[in-house]
Protein backbone atom coordinates (compact mmCIF):
# COMPACT_ATOMS: atom_id res chain seq x y z
CA UNK A 1 0.00 0.00 0.00
CA UNK A 2 1.43 3.36 -1.02
CA UNK A 3 1.91 6.08 1.56
CA UNK A 4 -0.18 9.23 1.01
CA UNK A 5 1.54 12.23 -0.52
CA UNK A 6 2.40 14.76 2.17
CA UNK A 7 2.60 18.44 1.19
CA UNK A 8 4.58 21.15 2.94
CA UNK A 9 2.49 24.00 4.31
CA UNK A 10 4.16 26.39 1.85
CA UNK A 11 3.05 24.13 -1.03
CA UNK A 12 -0.52 24.10 0.27
CA UNK A 13 -0.58 27.88 0.69
CA UNK A 14 0.74 28.32 -2.85
CA UNK A 15 -1.86 25.92 -4.26
CA UNK A 16 -4.83 27.53 -2.50
CA UNK A 17 -3.50 31.08 -3.05
CA UNK A 18 -3.71 32.05 0.61
CA UNK A 19 -1.41 33.81 3.05
CA UNK A 20 -0.10 31.99 6.11
CA UNK A 21 -2.00 34.41 8.39
CA UNK A 22 -5.30 33.80 6.57
CA UNK A 23 -4.72 30.04 6.73
CA UNK A 24 -4.16 30.15 10.49
CA UNK A 25 -7.30 32.27 10.96
CA UNK A 26 -9.27 29.61 9.07
CA UNK A 27 -7.58 26.92 11.14
CA UNK A 28 -8.59 28.67 14.38
CA UNK A 29 -12.21 28.56 13.16
CA UNK A 30 -11.89 24.85 12.29
CA UNK A 31 -12.23 25.51 8.55
CA UNK A 32 -8.77 24.58 7.26
CA UNK A 33 -7.40 21.24 6.07
CA UNK A 34 -6.01 19.05 8.84
CA UNK A 35 -2.32 19.60 9.64
CA UNK A 36 0.08 16.91 10.77
CA UNK A 37 3.06 17.98 12.84
CA UNK A 38 6.23 15.97 12.31
CA UNK A 39 8.65 15.22 15.16
CA UNK A 40 10.98 17.95 13.86
CA UNK A 41 8.16 20.52 14.13
CA UNK A 42 7.49 20.83 10.39
CA UNK A 43 3.87 20.80 9.25
CA UNK A 44 2.40 18.65 6.50
CA UNK A 45 -1.01 18.21 4.88
CA UNK A 46 -1.90 14.98 3.14
CA UNK A 47 -3.02 15.29 -0.47
CA UNK A 48 -6.16 13.31 0.46
CA UNK A 49 -7.09 15.78 3.22
CA UNK A 50 -6.45 18.78 0.96
CA UNK A 51 -8.58 17.32 -1.86
CA UNK A 52 -11.41 16.54 0.59
CA UNK A 53 -11.20 20.10 1.95
CA UNK A 54 -11.44 21.51 -1.61
CA UNK A 55 -14.52 19.34 -2.24
CA UNK A 56 -16.19 20.67 0.95
CA UNK A 57 -15.43 24.24 -0.13
CA UNK A 58 -17.06 23.61 -3.50
CA UNK A 59 -20.15 22.10 -1.84
CA UNK A 60 -20.56 25.17 0.40
CA UNK A 61 -20.20 27.51 -2.58
CA UNK A 62 -22.85 25.70 -4.61
JSON list of N, CA, C and O in Angstrom, two decimals:
[
{"chain": "A", "resi": 1, "resn": "UNK", "atom": "N", "xyz": [0.85, -1.18, 0.00]},
{"chain": "A", "resi": 1, "resn": "UNK", "atom": "CA", "xyz": [0.00, 0.00, 0.00]},
{"chain": "A", "resi": 1, "resn": "UNK", "atom": "C", "xyz": [0.89, 1.24, 0.00]},
{"chain": "A", "resi": 1, "resn": "UNK", "atom": "O", "xyz": [1.81, 1.36, 0.81]},
{"chain": "A", "resi": 2, "resn": "UNK", "atom": "N", "xyz": [0.62, 2.16, -0.89]},
{"chain": "A", "resi": 2, "resn": "UNK", "atom": "CA", "xyz": [1.43, 3.36, -1.02]},
{"chain": "A", "resi": 2, "resn": "UNK", "atom": "C", "xyz": [1.10, 4.35, 0.09]},
{"chain": "A", "resi": 2, "resn": "UNK", "atom": "O", "xyz": [-0.05, 4.47, 0.52]},
{"chain": "A", "resi": 3, "resn": "UNK", "atom": "N", "xyz": [2.12, 5.05, 0.55]},
{"chain": "A", "resi": 3, "resn": "UNK", "atom": "CA", "xyz": [1.91, 6.08, 1.56]},
{"chain": "A", "resi": 3, "resn": "UNK", "atom": "C", "xyz": [1.29, 7.31, 0.89]},
{"chain": "A", "resi": 3, "resn": "UNK", "atom": "O", "xyz": [1.59, 7.61, -0.26]},
{"chain": "A", "resi": 4, "resn": "UNK", "atom": "N", "xyz": [0.43, 8.05, 1.60]},
{"chain": "A", "resi": 4, "resn": "UNK", "atom": "CA", "xyz": [-0.18, 9.23, 1.01]},
{"chain": "A", "resi": 4, "resn": "UNK", "atom": "C", "xyz": [0.85, 10.33, 0.80]},
{"chain": "A", "resi": 4, "resn": "UNK", "atom": "O", "xyz": [1.82, 10.44, 1.56]},
{"chain": "A", "resi": 5, "resn": "UNK", "atom": "N", "xyz": [0.64, 11.11, -0.24]},
{"chain": "A", "resi": 5, "resn": "UNK", "atom": "CA", "xyz": [1.54, 12.23, -0.52]},
{"chain": "A", "resi": 5, "resn": "UNK", "atom": "C", "xyz": [1.34, 13.29, 0.56]},
{"chain": "A", "resi": 5, "resn": "UNK", "atom": "O", "xyz": [0.23, 13.68, 0.87]},
{"chain": "A", "resi": 6, "resn": "UNK", "atom": "N", "xyz": [2.44, 13.74, 1.13]},
{"chain": "A", "resi": 6, "resn": "UNK", "atom": "CA", "xyz": [2.40, 14.76, 2.17]},
{"chain": "A", "resi": 6, "resn": "UNK", "atom": "C", "xyz": [2.97, 16.06, 1.60]},
{"chain": "A", "resi": 6, "resn": "UNK", "atom": "O", "xyz": [4.06, 16.08, 1.06]},
{"chain": "A", "resi": 7, "resn": "UNK", "atom": "N", "xyz": [2.21, 17.14, 1.73]},
{"chain": "A", "resi": 7, "resn": "UNK", "atom": "CA", "xyz": [2.60, 18.44, 1.19]},
{"chain": "A", "resi": 7, "resn": "UNK", "atom": "C", "xyz": [3.10, 19.35, 2.31]},
{"chain": "A", "resi": 7, "resn": "UNK", "atom": "O", "xyz": [2.55, 19.35, 3.41]},
{"chain": "A", "resi": 8, "resn": "UNK", "atom": "N", "xyz": [4.11, 20.14, 2.00]},
{"chain": "A", "resi": 8, "resn": "UNK", "atom": "CA", "xyz": [4.58, 21.15, 2.94]},
{"chain": "A", "resi": 8, "resn": "UNK", "atom": "C", "xyz": [3.51, 22.24, 3.02]},
{"chain": "A", "resi": 8, "resn": "UNK", "atom": "O", "xyz": [2.76, 22.47, 2.06]},
{"chain": "A", "resi": 9, "resn": "UNK", "atom": "N", "xyz": [3.46, 22.93, 4.15]},
{"chain": "A", "resi": 9, "resn": "UNK", "atom": "CA", "xyz": [2.49, 24.00, 4.31]},
{"chain": "A", "resi": 9, "resn": "UNK", "atom": "C", "xyz": [2.67, 25.06, 3.24]},
{"chain": "A", "resi": 9, "resn": "UNK", "atom": "O", "xyz": [1.70, 25.56, 2.68]},
{"chain": "A", "resi": 10, "resn": "UNK", "atom": "N", "xyz": [3.92, 25.38, 2.89]},
{"chain": "A", "resi": 10, "resn": "UNK", "atom": "CA", "xyz": [4.16, 26.39, 1.85]},
{"chain": "A", "resi": 10, "resn": "UNK", "atom": "C", "xyz": [3.58, 25.95, 0.50]},
{"chain": "A", "resi": 10, "resn": "UNK", "atom": "O", "xyz": [3.06, 26.77, -0.26]},
{"chain": "A", "resi": 11, "resn": "UNK", "atom": "N", "xyz": [3.63, 24.64, 0.20]},
{"chain": "A", "resi": 11, "resn": "UNK", "atom": "CA", "xyz": [3.05, 24.13, -1.03]},
{"chain": "A", "resi": 11, "resn": "UNK", "atom": "C", "xyz": [1.53, 24.26, -1.02]},
{"chain": "A", "resi": 11, "resn": "UNK", "atom": "O", "xyz": [0.92, 24.62, -2.03]},
{"chain": "A", "resi": 12, "resn": "UNK", "atom": "N", "xyz": [0.93, 23.98, 0.14]},
{"chain": "A", "resi": 12, "resn": "UNK", "atom": "CA", "xyz": [-0.52, 24.10, 0.27]},
{"chain": "A", "resi": 12, "resn": "UNK", "atom": "C", "xyz": [-0.94, 25.55, 0.09]},
{"chain": "A", "resi": 12, "resn": "UNK", "atom": "O", "xyz": [-1.88, 25.86, -0.65]},
{"chain": "A", "resi": 13, "resn": "UNK", "atom": "N", "xyz": [-0.24, 26.46, 0.77]},
{"chain": "A", "resi": 13, "resn": "UNK", "atom": "CA", "xyz": [-0.58, 27.88, 0.69]},
{"chain": "A", "resi": 13, "resn": "UNK", "atom": "C", "xyz": [-0.46, 28.39, -0.75]},
{"chain": "A", "resi": 13, "resn": "UNK", "atom": "O", "xyz": [-1.30, 29.16, -1.21]},
{"chain": "A", "resi": 14, "resn": "UNK", "atom": "N", "xyz": [0.56, 27.93, -1.45]},
{"chain": "A", "resi": 14, "resn": "UNK", "atom": "CA", "xyz": [0.74, 28.32, -2.85]},
{"chain": "A", "resi": 14, "resn": "UNK", "atom": "C", "xyz": [-0.41, 27.78, -3.71]},
{"chain": "A", "resi": 14, "resn": "UNK", "atom": "O", "xyz": [-0.95, 28.49, -4.56]},
{"chain": "A", "resi": 15, "resn": "UNK", "atom": "N", "xyz": [-0.80, 26.55, -3.47]},
{"chain": "A", "resi": 15, "resn": "UNK", "atom": "CA", "xyz": [-1.86, 25.92, -4.26]},
{"chain": "A", "resi": 15, "resn": "UNK", "atom": "C", "xyz": [-3.22, 26.60, -4.04]},
{"chain": "A", "resi": 15, "resn": "UNK", "atom": "O", "xyz": [-3.99, 26.78, -4.98]},
{"chain": "A", "resi": 16, "resn": "UNK", "atom": "N", "xyz": [-3.52, 26.94, -2.78]},
{"chain": "A", "resi": 16, "resn": "UNK", "atom": "CA", "xyz": [-4.83, 27.53, -2.50]},
{"chain": "A", "resi": 16, "resn": "UNK", "atom": "C", "xyz": [-4.80, 29.06, -2.55]},
{"chain": "A", "resi": 16, "resn": "UNK", "atom": "O", "xyz": [-5.81, 29.70, -2.29]},
{"chain": "A", "resi": 17, "resn": "UNK", "atom": "N", "xyz": [-3.64, 29.62, -2.88]},
{"chain": "A", "resi": 17, "resn": "UNK", "atom": "CA", "xyz": [-3.50, 31.08, -3.05]},
{"chain": "A", "resi": 17, "resn": "UNK", "atom": "C", "xyz": [-3.95, 31.82, -1.79]},
{"chain": "A", "resi": 17, "resn": "UNK", "atom": "O", "xyz": [-4.82, 32.67, -1.82]},
{"chain": "A", "resi": 18, "resn": "UNK", "atom": "N", "xyz": [-3.32, 31.47, -0.66]},
{"chain": "A", "resi": 18, "resn": "UNK", "atom": "CA", "xyz": [-3.71, 32.05, 0.61]},
{"chain": "A", "resi": 18, "resn": "UNK", "atom": "C", "xyz": [-2.46, 32.38, 1.42]},
{"chain": "A", "resi": 18, "resn": "UNK", "atom": "O", "xyz": [-1.46, 31.67, 1.35]},
{"chain": "A", "resi": 19, "resn": "UNK", "atom": "N", "xyz": [-2.53, 33.45, 2.18]},
{"chain": "A", "resi": 19, "resn": "UNK", "atom": "CA", "xyz": [-1.41, 33.81, 3.05]},
{"chain": "A", "resi": 19, "resn": "UNK", "atom": "C", "xyz": [-1.39, 32.88, 4.27]},
{"chain": "A", "resi": 19, "resn": "UNK", "atom": "O", "xyz": [-2.40, 32.28, 4.63]},
{"chain": "A", "resi": 20, "resn": "UNK", "atom": "N", "xyz": [-0.25, 32.80, 4.90]},
{"chain": "A", "resi": 20, "resn": "UNK", "atom": "CA", "xyz": [-0.10, 31.99, 6.11]},
{"chain": "A", "resi": 20, "resn": "UNK", "atom": "C", "xyz": [-1.04, 32.49, 7.20]},
{"chain": "A", "resi": 20, "resn": "UNK", "atom": "O", "xyz": [-1.68, 31.71, 7.90]},
{"chain": "A", "resi": 21, "resn": "UNK", "atom": "N", "xyz": [-1.13, 33.83, 7.35]},
{"chain": "A", "resi": 21, "resn": "UNK", "atom": "CA", "xyz": [-2.00, 34.41, 8.39]},
{"chain": "A", "resi": 21, "resn": "UNK", "atom": "C", "xyz": [-3.46, 34.05, 8.15]},
{"chain": "A", "resi": 21, "resn": "UNK", "atom": "O", "xyz": [-4.18, 33.67, 9.08]},
{"chain": "A", "resi": 22, "resn": "UNK", "atom": "N", "xyz": [-3.91, 34.14, 6.90]},
{"chain": "A", "resi": 22, "resn": "UNK", "atom": "CA", "xyz": [-5.30, 33.80, 6.57]},
{"chain": "A", "resi": 22, "resn": "UNK", "atom": "C", "xyz": [-5.56, 32.31, 6.83]},
{"chain": "A", "resi": 22, "resn": "UNK", "atom": "O", "xyz": [-6.62, 31.93, 7.34]},
{"chain": "A", "resi": 23, "resn": "UNK", "atom": "N", "xyz": [-4.58, 31.47, 6.50]},
{"chain": "A", "resi": 23, "resn": "UNK", "atom": "CA", "xyz": [-4.72, 30.04, 6.73]},
{"chain": "A", "resi": 23, "resn": "UNK", "atom": "C", "xyz": [-4.89, 29.75, 8.22]},
{"chain": "A", "resi": 23, "resn": "UNK", "atom": "O", "xyz": [-5.76, 28.99, 8.62]},
{"chain": "A", "resi": 24, "resn": "UNK", "atom": "N", "xyz": [-4.07, 30.40, 9.05]},
{"chain": "A", "resi": 24, "resn": "UNK", "atom": "CA", "xyz": [-4.16, 30.15, 10.49]},
{"chain": "A", "resi": 24, "resn": "UNK", "atom": "C", "xyz": [-5.45, 30.71, 11.09]},
{"chain": "A", "resi": 24, "resn": "UNK", "atom": "O", "xyz": [-5.98, 30.15, 12.05]},
{"chain": "A", "resi": 25, "resn": "UNK", "atom": "N", "xyz": [-5.99, 31.78, 10.51]},
{"chain": "A", "resi": 25, "resn": "UNK", "atom": "CA", "xyz": [-7.30, 32.27, 10.96]},
{"chain": "A", "resi": 25, "resn": "UNK", "atom": "C", "xyz": [-8.37, 31.22, 10.64]},
{"chain": "A", "resi": 25, "resn": "UNK", "atom": "O", "xyz": [-9.24, 30.93, 11.47]},
{"chain": "A", "resi": 26, "resn": "UNK", "atom": "N", "xyz": [-8.32, 30.66, 9.44]},
{"chain": "A", "resi": 26, "resn": "UNK", "atom": "CA", "xyz": [-9.27, 29.61, 9.07]},
{"chain": "A", "resi": 26, "resn": "UNK", "atom": "C", "xyz": [-9.10, 28.39, 9.98]},
{"chain": "A", "resi": 26, "resn": "UNK", "atom": "O", "xyz": [-10.08, 27.78, 10.40]},
{"chain": "A", "resi": 27, "resn": "UNK", "atom": "N", "xyz": [-7.86, 28.06, 10.28]},
{"chain": "A", "resi": 27, "resn": "UNK", "atom": "CA", "xyz": [-7.58, 26.92, 11.14]},
{"chain": "A", "resi": 27, "resn": "UNK", "atom": "C", "xyz": [-8.16, 27.14, 12.54]},
{"chain": "A", "resi": 27, "resn": "UNK", "atom": "O", "xyz": [-8.73, 26.22, 13.14]},
{"chain": "A", "resi": 28, "resn": "UNK", "atom": "N", "xyz": [-8.05, 28.35, 13.06]},
{"chain": "A", "resi": 28, "resn": "UNK", "atom": "CA", "xyz": [-8.59, 28.67, 14.38]},
{"chain": "A", "resi": 28, "resn": "UNK", "atom": "C", "xyz": [-10.11, 28.51, 14.41]},
{"chain": "A", "resi": 28, "resn": "UNK", "atom": "O", "xyz": [-10.68, 28.17, 15.45]},
{"chain": "A", "resi": 29, "resn": "UNK", "atom": "N", "xyz": [-10.75, 28.73, 13.26]},
{"chain": "A", "resi": 29, "resn": "UNK", "atom": "CA", "xyz": [-12.21, 28.56, 13.16]},
{"chain": "A", "resi": 29, "resn": "UNK", "atom": "C", "xyz": [-12.60, 27.12, 12.80]},
{"chain": "A", "resi": 29, "resn": "UNK", "atom": "O", "xyz": [-13.78, 26.82, 12.64]},
{"chain": "A", "resi": 30, "resn": "UNK", "atom": "N", "xyz": [-11.62, 26.25, 12.63]},
{"chain": "A", "resi": 30, "resn": "UNK", "atom": "CA", "xyz": [-11.89, 24.85, 12.29]},
{"chain": "A", "resi": 30, "resn": "UNK", "atom": "C", "xyz": [-12.28, 24.66, 10.84]},
{"chain": "A", "resi": 30, "resn": "UNK", "atom": "O", "xyz": [-12.95, 23.69, 10.50]},
{"chain": "A", "resi": 31, "resn": "UNK", "atom": "N", "xyz": [-11.82, 25.56, 9.96]},
{"chain": "A", "resi": 31, "resn": "UNK", "atom": "CA", "xyz": [-12.23, 25.51, 8.55]},
{"chain": "A", "resi": 31, "resn": "UNK", "atom": "C", "xyz": [-11.07, 25.22, 7.60]},
{"chain": "A", "resi": 31, "resn": "UNK", "atom": "O", "xyz": [-11.25, 25.33, 6.39]},
{"chain": "A", "resi": 32, "resn": "UNK", "atom": "N", "xyz": [-9.93, 24.84, 8.10]},
{"chain": "A", "resi": 32, "resn": "UNK", "atom": "CA", "xyz": [-8.77, 24.58, 7.26]},
{"chain": "A", "resi": 32, "resn": "UNK", "atom": "C", "xyz": [-8.53, 23.08, 7.15]},
{"chain": "A", "resi": 32, "resn": "UNK", "atom": "O", "xyz": [-9.02, 22.30, 7.98]},
{"chain": "A", "resi": 33, "resn": "UNK", "atom": "N", "xyz": [-7.76, 22.65, 6.15]},
{"chain": "A", "resi": 33, "resn": "UNK", "atom": "CA", "xyz": [-7.40, 21.24, 6.07]},
{"chain": "A", "resi": 33, "resn": "UNK", "atom": "C", "xyz": [-6.61, 20.83, 7.31]},
{"chain": "A", "resi": 33, "resn": "UNK", "atom": "O", "xyz": [-5.93, 21.65, 7.93]},
{"chain": "A", "resi": 34, "resn": "UNK", "atom": "N", "xyz": [-6.69, 19.57, 7.66]},
{"chain": "A", "resi": 34, "resn": "UNK", "atom": "CA", "xyz": [-6.01, 19.05, 8.84]},
{"chain": "A", "resi": 34, "resn": "UNK", "atom": "C", "xyz": [-4.50, 19.07, 8.65]},
{"chain": "A", "resi": 34, "resn": "UNK", "atom": "O", "xyz": [-3.98, 18.66, 7.61]},
{"chain": "A", "resi": 35, "resn": "UNK", "atom": "N", "xyz": [-3.79, 19.56, 9.65]},
{"chain": "A", "resi": 35, "resn": "UNK", "atom": "CA", "xyz": [-2.32, 19.60, 9.64]},
{"chain": "A", "resi": 35, "resn": "UNK", "atom": "C", "xyz": [-1.78, 18.43, 10.44]},
{"chain": "A", "resi": 35, "resn": "UNK", "atom": "O", "xyz": [-2.39, 18.01, 11.43]},
{"chain": "A", "resi": 36, "resn": "UNK", "atom": "N", "xyz": [-0.63, 17.94, 10.01]},
{"chain": "A", "resi": 36, "resn": "UNK", "atom": "CA", "xyz": [0.08, 16.91, 10.77]},
{"chain": "A", "resi": 36, "resn": "UNK", "atom": "C", "xyz": [1.45, 17.47, 11.11]},
{"chain": "A", "resi": 36, "resn": "UNK", "atom": "O", "xyz": [2.17, 17.95, 10.23]},
{"chain": "A", "resi": 37, "resn": "UNK", "atom": "N", "xyz": [1.78, 17.46, 12.39]},
{"chain": "A", "resi": 37, "resn": "UNK", "atom": "CA", "xyz": [3.06, 17.98, 12.84]},
{"chain": "A", "resi": 37, "resn": "UNK", "atom": "C", "xyz": [4.06, 16.84, 12.95]},
{"chain": "A", "resi": 37, "resn": "UNK", "atom": "O", "xyz": [3.80, 15.84, 13.63]},
{"chain": "A", "resi": 38, "resn": "UNK", "atom": "N", "xyz": [5.18, 16.98, 12.29]},
{"chain": "A", "resi": 38, "resn": "UNK", "atom": "CA", "xyz": [6.23, 15.97, 12.31]},
{"chain": "A", "resi": 38, "resn": "UNK", "atom": "C", "xyz": [7.07, 16.13, 13.58]},
{"chain": "A", "resi": 38, "resn": "UNK", "atom": "O", "xyz": [7.04, 17.20, 14.21]},
{"chain": "A", "resi": 39, "resn": "UNK", "atom": "N", "xyz": [7.82, 15.12, 13.96]},
{"chain": "A", "resi": 39, "resn": "UNK", "atom": "CA", "xyz": [8.65, 15.22, 15.16]},
{"chain": "A", "resi": 39, "resn": "UNK", "atom": "C", "xyz": [9.63, 16.40, 15.14]},
{"chain": "A", "resi": 39, "resn": "UNK", "atom": "O", "xyz": [9.98, 16.94, 16.18]},
{"chain": "A", "resi": 40, "resn": "UNK", "atom": "N", "xyz": [10.06, 16.82, 13.95]},
{"chain": "A", "resi": 40, "resn": "UNK", "atom": "CA", "xyz": [10.98, 17.95, 13.86]},
{"chain": "A", "resi": 40, "resn": "UNK", "atom": "C", "xyz": [10.27, 19.30, 13.89]},
{"chain": "A", "resi": 40, "resn": "UNK", "atom": "O", "xyz": [10.89, 20.34, 13.75]},
{"chain": "A", "resi": 41, "resn": "UNK", "atom": "N", "xyz": [8.93, 19.29, 14.04]},
{"chain": "A", "resi": 41, "resn": "UNK", "atom": "CA", "xyz": [8.16, 20.52, 14.13]},
{"chain": "A", "resi": 41, "resn": "UNK", "atom": "C", "xyz": [7.59, 21.01, 12.81]},
{"chain": "A", "resi": 41, "resn": "UNK", "atom": "O", "xyz": [6.78, 21.93, 12.79]},
{"chain": "A", "resi": 42, "resn": "UNK", "atom": "N", "xyz": [8.01, 20.43, 11.70]},
{"chain": "A", "resi": 42, "resn": "UNK", "atom": "CA", "xyz": [7.49, 20.83, 10.39]},
{"chain": "A", "resi": 42, "resn": "UNK", "atom": "C", "xyz": [6.04, 20.37, 10.25]},
{"chain": "A", "resi": 42, "resn": "UNK", "atom": "O", "xyz": [5.64, 19.37, 10.82]},
{"chain": "A", "resi": 43, "resn": "UNK", "atom": "N", "xyz": [5.28, 21.11, 9.46]},
{"chain": "A", "resi": 43, "resn": "UNK", "atom": "CA", "xyz": [3.87, 20.80, 9.25]},
{"chain": "A", "resi": 43, "resn": "UNK", "atom": "C", "xyz": [3.66, 20.22, 7.87]},
{"chain": "A", "resi": 43, "resn": "UNK", "atom": "O", "xyz": [4.29, 20.66, 6.90]},
{"chain": "A", "resi": 44, "resn": "UNK", "atom": "N", "xyz": [2.75, 19.26, 7.78]},
{"chain": "A", "resi": 44, "resn": "UNK", "atom": "CA", "xyz": [2.40, 18.65, 6.50]},
{"chain": "A", "resi": 44, "resn": "UNK", "atom": "C", "xyz": [0.90, 18.49, 6.41]},
{"chain": "A", "resi": 44, "resn": "UNK", "atom": "O", "xyz": [0.20, 18.39, 7.42]},
{"chain": "A", "resi": 45, "resn": "UNK", "atom": "N", "xyz": [0.40, 18.47, 5.17]},
{"chain": "A", "resi": 45, "resn": "UNK", "atom": "CA", "xyz": [-1.01, 18.21, 4.88]},
{"chain": "A", "resi": 45, "resn": "UNK", "atom": "C", "xyz": [-1.03, 17.08, 3.86]},
{"chain": "A", "resi": 45, "resn": "UNK", "atom": "O", "xyz": [-0.32, 17.14, 2.85]},
{"chain": "A", "resi": 46, "resn": "UNK", "atom": "N", "xyz": [-1.84, 16.07, 4.11]},
{"chain": "A", "resi": 46, "resn": "UNK", "atom": "CA", "xyz": [-1.90, 14.98, 3.14]},
{"chain": "A", "resi": 46, "resn": "UNK", "atom": "C", "xyz": [-2.71, 15.44, 1.93]},
{"chain": "A", "resi": 46, "resn": "UNK", "atom": "O", "xyz": [-3.63, 16.25, 2.04]},
{"chain": "A", "resi": 47, "resn": "UNK", "atom": "N", "xyz": [-2.32, 14.94, 0.78]},
{"chain": "A", "resi": 47, "resn": "UNK", "atom": "CA", "xyz": [-3.02, 15.29, -0.47]},
{"chain": "A", "resi": 47, "resn": "UNK", "atom": "C", "xyz": [-4.49, 14.91, -0.35]},
{"chain": "A", "resi": 47, "resn": "UNK", "atom": "O", "xyz": [-5.37, 15.64, -0.78]},
{"chain": "A", "resi": 48, "resn": "UNK", "atom": "N", "xyz": [-4.79, 13.77, 0.28]},
{"chain": "A", "resi": 48, "resn": "UNK", "atom": "CA", "xyz": [-6.16, 13.31, 0.46]},
{"chain": "A", "resi": 48, "resn": "UNK", "atom": "C", "xyz": [-6.97, 14.32, 1.27]},
{"chain": "A", "resi": 48, "resn": "UNK", "atom": "O", "xyz": [-8.10, 14.66, 0.91]},
{"chain": "A", "resi": 49, "resn": "UNK", "atom": "N", "xyz": [-6.40, 14.80, 2.38]},
{"chain": "A", "resi": 49, "resn": "UNK", "atom": "CA", "xyz": [-7.09, 15.78, 3.22]},
{"chain": "A", "resi": 49, "resn": "UNK", "atom": "C", "xyz": [-7.32, 17.09, 2.47]},
{"chain": "A", "resi": 49, "resn": "UNK", "atom": "O", "xyz": [-8.38, 17.71, 2.59]},
{"chain": "A", "resi": 50, "resn": "UNK", "atom": "N", "xyz": [-6.31, 17.53, 1.71]},
{"chain": "A", "resi": 50, "resn": "UNK", "atom": "CA", "xyz": [-6.45, 18.78, 0.96]},
{"chain": "A", "resi": 50, "resn": "UNK", "atom": "C", "xyz": [-7.54, 18.65, -0.11]},
{"chain": "A", "resi": 50, "resn": "UNK", "atom": "O", "xyz": [-8.37, 19.54, -0.26]},
{"chain": "A", "resi": 51, "resn": "UNK", "atom": "N", "xyz": [-7.56, 17.52, -0.83]},
{"chain": "A", "resi": 51, "resn": "UNK", "atom": "CA", "xyz": [-8.58, 17.32, -1.86]},
{"chain": "A", "resi": 51, "resn": "UNK", "atom": "C", "xyz": [-9.98, 17.26, -1.24]},
{"chain": "A", "resi": 51, "resn": "UNK", "atom": "O", "xyz": [-10.93, 17.81, -1.81]},
{"chain": "A", "resi": 52, "resn": "UNK", "atom": "N", "xyz": [-10.11, 16.61, -0.09]},
{"chain": "A", "resi": 52, "resn": "UNK", "atom": "CA", "xyz": [-11.41, 16.54, 0.59]},
{"chain": "A", "resi": 52, "resn": "UNK", "atom": "C", "xyz": [-11.84, 17.94, 1.04]},
{"chain": "A", "resi": 52, "resn": "UNK", "atom": "O", "xyz": [-13.01, 18.29, 0.95]},
{"chain": "A", "resi": 53, "resn": "UNK", "atom": "N", "xyz": [-10.90, 18.73, 1.52]},
{"chain": "A", "resi": 53, "resn": "UNK", "atom": "CA", "xyz": [-11.20, 20.10, 1.95]},
{"chain": "A", "resi": 53, "resn": "UNK", "atom": "C", "xyz": [-11.69, 20.93, 0.77]},
{"chain": "A", "resi": 53, "resn": "UNK", "atom": "O", "xyz": [-12.67, 21.65, 0.87]},
{"chain": "A", "resi": 54, "resn": "UNK", "atom": "N", "xyz": [-11.01, 20.79, -0.39]},
{"chain": "A", "resi": 54, "resn": "UNK", "atom": "CA", "xyz": [-11.44, 21.51, -1.61]},
{"chain": "A", "resi": 54, "resn": "UNK", "atom": "C", "xyz": [-12.87, 21.11, -1.97]},
{"chain": "A", "resi": 54, "resn": "UNK", "atom": "O", "xyz": [-13.69, 21.96, -2.34]},
{"chain": "A", "resi": 55, "resn": "UNK", "atom": "N", "xyz": [-13.18, 19.83, -1.89]},
{"chain": "A", "resi": 55, "resn": "UNK", "atom": "CA", "xyz": [-14.52, 19.34, -2.24]},
{"chain": "A", "resi": 55, "resn": "UNK", "atom": "C", "xyz": [-15.56, 19.95, -1.30]},
{"chain": "A", "resi": 55, "resn": "UNK", "atom": "O", "xyz": [-16.65, 20.37, -1.74]},
{"chain": "A", "resi": 56, "resn": "UNK", "atom": "N", "xyz": [-15.25, 20.03, 0.01]},
{"chain": "A", "resi": 56, "resn": "UNK", "atom": "CA", "xyz": [-16.19, 20.67, 0.95]},
{"chain": "A", "resi": 56, "resn": "UNK", "atom": "C", "xyz": [-16.38, 22.15, 0.65]},
{"chain": "A", "resi": 56, "resn": "UNK", "atom": "O", "xyz": [-17.49, 22.67, 0.75]},
{"chain": "A", "resi": 57, "resn": "UNK", "atom": "N", "xyz": [-15.32, 22.82, 0.24]},
{"chain": "A", "resi": 57, "resn": "UNK", "atom": "CA", "xyz": [-15.43, 24.24, -0.13]},
{"chain": "A", "resi": 57, "resn": "UNK", "atom": "C", "xyz": [-16.34, 24.42, -1.33]},
{"chain": "A", "resi": 57, "resn": "UNK", "atom": "O", "xyz": [-17.15, 25.35, -1.37]},
{"chain": "A", "resi": 58, "resn": "UNK", "atom": "N", "xyz": [-16.21, 23.53, -2.31]},
{"chain": "A", "resi": 58, "resn": "UNK", "atom": "CA", "xyz": [-17.06, 23.61, -3.50]},
{"chain": "A", "resi": 58, "resn": "UNK", "atom": "C", "xyz": [-18.52, 23.34, -3.16]},
{"chain": "A", "resi": 58, "resn": "UNK", "atom": "O", "xyz": [-19.40, 24.00, -3.70]},
{"chain": "A", "resi": 59, "resn": "UNK", "atom": "N", "xyz": [-18.78, 22.41, -2.24]},
{"chain": "A", "resi": 59, "resn": "UNK", "atom": "CA", "xyz": [-20.15, 22.10, -1.84]},
{"chain": "A", "resi": 59, "resn": "UNK", "atom": "C", "xyz": [-20.79, 23.31, -1.16]},
{"chain": "A", "resi": 59, "resn": "UNK", "atom": "O", "xyz": [-21.95, 23.63, -1.40]},
{"chain": "A", "resi": 60, "resn": "UNK", "atom": "N", "xyz": [-20.03, 23.99, -0.29]},
{"chain": "A", "resi": 60, "resn": "UNK", "atom": "CA", "xyz": [-20.56, 25.17, 0.40]},
{"chain": "A", "resi": 60, "resn": "UNK", "atom": "C", "xyz": [-20.84, 26.31, -0.56]},
{"chain": "A", "resi": 60, "resn": "UNK", "atom": "O", "xyz": [-21.75, 27.09, -0.35]},
{"chain": "A", "resi": 61, "resn": "UNK", "atom": "N", "xyz": [-20.04, 26.42, -1.62]},
{"chain": "A", "resi": 61, "resn": "UNK", "atom": "CA", "xyz": [-20.20, 27.51, -2.58]},
{"chain": "A", "resi": 61, "resn": "UNK", "atom": "C", "xyz": [-21.38, 27.28, -3.51]},
{"chain": "A", "resi": 61, "resn": "UNK", "atom": "O", "xyz": [-21.93, 28.23, -4.06]},
{"chain": "A", "resi": 62, "resn": "UNK", "atom": "N", "xyz": [-21.76, 26.03, -3.67]},
{"chain": "A", "resi": 62, "resn": "UNK", "atom": "CA", "xyz": [-22.85, 25.70, -4.61]},
{"chain": "A", "resi": 62, "resn": "UNK", "atom": "C", "xyz": [-24.23, 26.00, -4.04]},
{"chain": "A", "resi": 62, "resn": "UNK", "atom": "O", "xyz": [-24.47, 26.27, -2.95]}
]
